[in-house]
Amino acid sequence: GDSVTQMEGPVTLSEEAFLTINCTYTATGYPSLFWYVQYPGEGLQLLLKATKADDKGSNKGFEATYRKETTSFHLEKGSVQVSDSAVYFCALRDSNYQLIWGAGTKLIIKP
Amino acid sequence: GAGVSQSPSNKVTEKGKDVELRCDPISGHTALYWYRQSLGQGLEFLIYFQGNSAPDKSGLPSDRFSAERTGGSVSTLTIQRTQQEDSAVYLCASSLGTESPLHFGNGTRLTVT
């Protein structure tokens, strides 16, 4: 079945560092891909999405490009802030409109 | 406007007791999902309601788990004869439709002692 694999955390970086959180997927067909974020004490919220190959989703300085050839959707940010500390989830929407989730990656940004 | 509301935010119960968890979705959202999030794990799909269609119950882990959605709005997840392994955060999400982003509630943290 469809699955999502993302890098294990926690990922600890200093402020202003470059961030990459890897996400790869296996799926039949052409799923939509998502990154959700869960800030401390808050509910999950959509960060960005891409619905077809080569699409780039972006929001709040984060970007991810839908790479069909490598079945990847890596999350990147050029300069992280302490306020970016959160748990990040990669997900795909399968042909039945169900979301398949990665295990989440905890990001810790130190000042 | 109001987001997805879940109650209670925390629930501690004794093994063997029944519990009910409530979810109030965003008004007008036709799709409603229940997920379970265990410590350090991803989201485990439980059940999905879409409009008046029969719910997708394929994720319910056992027959102790059931859910209903009344009037296409409020949903209740019921766990009967709770076990310690049921301890987790139960998340509810709603969306306008099958291709719209999910909006999550803050979850109910269930602890079975």
Coordinates of C-alpha atoms in Angstrom, one line a residue:
Chain A
G1 CA 0.0 0.0 0.0
D2 CA 0.9 3.7 -0.1
S3 CA 3.4 4.9 2.5
V4 CA 5.3 8.0 3.6
T5 CA 8.8 7.9 5.1
Q6 CA 10.4 11.0 6.7
M7 CA 13.6 11.5 8.4
E8 CA 13.7 10.7 12.1
G9 CA 14.1 13.4 14.6
P10 CA 14.7 15.3 16.6
V11 CA 16.5 17.6 14.3
T12 CA 18.4 20.3 16.2
L13 CA 19.7 23.4 14.4
S14 CA 20.9 26.9 15.4
E15 CA 18.9 30.0 14.4
E16 CA 19.5 31.1 10.8
A17 CA 20.7 27.6 9.7
F18 CA 19.5 25.9 6.5
L19 CA 16.8 23.3 7.1
T20 CA 16.0 20.1 5.1
I21 CA 13.6 17.5 6.3
N22 CA 13.5 14.6 3.9
C23 CA 10.3 12.9 2.9
T24 CA 9.9 10.1 0.4
Y25 CA 6.8 8.2 -0.6
T26 CA 5.5 5.2 -2.4
A27 CA 2.1 5.4 -4.1
T28 CA 0.1 4.1 -7.0
G29 CA -1.1 6.9 -9.3
Y30 CA -0.4 10.5 -8.7
P31 CA -1.0 11.6 -5.1
S32 CA -1.2 15.1 -3.8
L33 CA 1.6 15.8 -1.2
F34 CA 1.4 17.8 2.0
W35 CA 3.4 19.1 4.8
Y36 CA 1.6 19.8 8.1
V37 CA 3.1 21.4 11.2
Q38 CA 2.2 21.0 14.8
Y39 CA 3.4 23.8 17.0
P40 CA 3.7 23.2 20.8
G41 CA 0.3 23.1 22.4
E42 CA -1.5 23.6 19.1
G43 CA -3.4 21.5 16.6
L44 CA -2.0 20.3 13.3
Q45 CA -2.2 22.8 10.5
L46 CA -1.4 22.7 6.8
L47 CA 1.9 24.3 6.0
L48 CA 2.1 23.7 2.2
K49 CA 1.0 21.3 -0.5
A50 CA 1.7 20.3 -4.1
T51 CA -0.8 18.5 -6.3
K52 CA 1.3 17.4 -9.3
A53 CA 4.8 16.6 -10.4
D54 CA 7.3 19.6 -10.4
D55 CA 4.8 21.8 -8.4
K56 CA 6.5 23.7 -5.6
G57 CA 4.5 24.5 -2.5
S58 CA 5.6 27.4 -0.3
N59 CA 4.5 29.1 2.8
K60 CA 6.2 31.1 5.7
G61 CA 9.6 30.7 4.0
F62 CA 9.3 26.9 3.7
E63 CA 9.4 25.2 0.3
A64 CA 8.9 21.7 -1.0
T65 CA 9.0 20.5 -4.6
Y66 CA 7.1 17.4 -5.8
R67 CA 9.7 15.2 -7.4
K68 CA 8.1 12.3 -9.2
E69 CA 11.4 10.9 -10.4
T70 CA 12.8 10.5 -6.9
T71 CA 9.3 10.2 -5.2
S72 CA 10.3 12.9 -2.8
F73 CA 8.9 16.0 -1.2
H74 CA 11.6 17.4 0.9
L75 CA 10.9 20.4 3.1
E76 CA 13.4 23.2 3.1
K77 CA 13.9 26.6 4.6
G78 CA 16.8 28.9 4.1
S79 CA 17.1 30.5 7.5
V80 CA 15.2 29.0 10.4
Q81 CA 13.9 30.8 13.5
V82 CA 13.3 29.7 17.1
S83 CA 9.6 30.0 16.3
D84 CA 9.9 27.3 13.7
S85 CA 10.4 24.7 16.4
A86 CA 7.6 22.2 16.0
V87 CA 6.8 18.7 14.7
Y88 CA 6.5 18.5 10.9
F89 CA 4.5 15.8 9.2
C90 CA 4.7 14.8 5.5
A91 CA 1.6 13.2 4.1
L92 CA 0.1 12.1 0.8
R93 CA -3.5 11.9 -0.3
D94 CA -4.2 8.6 -2.0
S95 CA -6.7 7.7 -4.6
N96 CA -9.4 7.1 -2.0
Y97 CA -8.8 10.7 -0.7
Q98 CA -7.3 9.3 2.5
L99 CA -4.2 10.9 4.0
I100 CA -1.3 8.7 4.6
W101 CA 1.1 10.2 7.2
G102 CA 4.8 10.0 7.9
A103 CA 5.8 9.5 11.6
G104 CA 6.7 13.2 12.1
T105 CA 10.0 15.0 12.6
K106 CA 10.5 17.1 15.6
L107 CA 12.5 20.3 14.9
I108 CA 14.3 22.2 17.6
I109 CA 15.8 25.5 16.9
K110 CA 18.3 26.9 19.4
P111 CA 18.9 30.7 19.6
Chain B
G1 CA -14.4 31.8 12.7
A2 CA -14.5 28.9 15.1
G3 CA -12.2 26.0 14.3
V4 CA -12.6 22.3 15.1
S5 CA -13.4 21.9 18.7
Q6 CA -12.8 18.7 20.7
S7 CA -13.8 17.8 24.2
P8 CA -12.6 16.9 26.7
S9 CA -9.1 18.1 26.2
N10 CA -7.9 15.5 28.7
K11 CA -9.5 12.3 29.9
V12 CA -8.2 9.9 32.5
T13 CA -10.1 6.7 32.9
E14 CA -9.8 3.3 34.5
K15 CA -9.1 0.2 32.5
G16 CA -12.4 -1.4 31.5
K17 CA -14.5 1.8 31.5
D18 CA -16.2 3.3 28.4
V19 CA -15.3 6.7 27.1
E20 CA -16.8 9.1 24.7
L21 CA -14.8 11.8 22.8
R22 CA -16.6 14.6 21.0
C23 CA -15.7 16.6 17.9
D24 CA -17.4 19.7 16.6
P25 CA -16.3 20.3 13.1
I26 CA -16.2 23.6 11.3
S27 CA -19.6 24.5 10.1
G28 CA -20.3 23.5 6.5
H29 CA -17.4 20.9 6.4
T30 CA -18.8 17.7 4.9
A31 CA -15.8 15.5 5.7
L32 CA -14.8 14.5 9.2
Y33 CA -11.8 12.3 10.2
W34 CA -10.7 10.7 13.4
Y35 CA -7.0 9.9 14.0
R36 CA -5.0 8.5 16.8
Q37 CA -1.5 9.8 17.6
S38 CA 0.6 7.8 20.0
L39 CA 3.8 9.2 21.5
G40 CA 6.5 9.4 18.9
Q41 CA 4.3 7.9 16.2
G42 CA 2.6 9.3 13.2
L43 CA -1.2 9.7 12.8
E44 CA -3.1 6.5 12.7
F45 CA -6.4 6.7 10.7
L46 CA -9.4 5.5 12.5
I47 CA -12.6 6.5 10.6
Y48 CA -13.8 8.9 8.0
F49 CA -17.2 10.4 7.3
Q50 CA -18.1 12.1 4.1
G51 CA -21.5 13.7 3.8
N52 CA -24.3 11.2 3.8
S53 CA -22.1 8.3 2.6
A54 CA -21.4 5.3 4.6
P55 CA -18.4 6.0 6.8
D56 CA -15.0 4.4 6.1
K57 CA -14.4 2.4 9.2
S58 CA -11.4 0.5 7.9
G59 CA -9.0 2.1 10.5
L60 CA -10.8 1.1 13.6
P61 CA -8.4 -1.2 15.6
S62 CA -11.1 -3.3 17.2
D63 CA -14.8 -3.7 17.7
R64 CA -14.4 -1.8 21.0
F65 CA -14.1 1.4 18.9
S66 CA -17.1 3.0 17.2
A67 CA -18.0 6.4 16.0
E68 CA -21.1 8.2 14.8
R69 CA -21.8 11.6 13.2
T70 CA -25.2 13.0 13.9
G71 CA -26.9 15.3 11.4
G72 CA -23.8 15.6 9.4
S73 CA -22.1 17.7 12.1
V74 CA -21.0 16.7 15.6
S75 CA -19.2 13.3 15.9
T76 CA -18.6 11.1 18.9
L77 CA -15.9 8.5 19.1
T78 CA -16.7 5.8 21.7
I79 CA -14.2 3.4 23.1
Q80 CA -15.7 0.5 25.1
R81 CA -13.9 -1.5 27.8
T82 CA -10.8 0.7 27.5
Q83 CA -7.3 -0.9 27.6
Q84 CA -4.0 0.7 28.5
E85 CA -2.9 0.5 24.9
D86 CA -5.7 2.8 24.0
S87 CA -3.8 5.7 25.7
A88 CA -3.1 8.3 23.0
V89 CA -4.1 11.6 21.7
Y90 CA -7.3 11.4 19.6
L91 CA -7.4 13.9 16.8
C92 CA -10.4 15.1 14.9
A93 CA -10.2 16.9 11.6
S94 CA -12.7 18.3 9.1
S95 CA -12.6 19.6 5.6
L96 CA -14.9 21.2 3.0
G97 CA -14.5 18.1 0.8
T98 CA -12.3 15.3 -0.2
E99 CA -9.7 17.4 -1.9
S100 CA -9.6 20.3 0.6
P101 CA -7.1 20.7 3.4
L102 CA -7.8 19.2 6.8
H103 CA -8.4 21.5 9.8
F104 CA -7.5 19.8 13.0
G105 CA -8.8 20.2 16.5
N106 CA -6.3 20.2 19.4
G107 CA -7.1 16.7 20.3
T108 CA -8.2 14.7 23.4
R109 CA -5.4 13.2 25.4
L110 CA -6.7 9.9 26.8
T111 CA -4.9 8.1 29.6
V112 CA -6.1 4.7 30.7
T113 CA -4.8 3.7 34.1

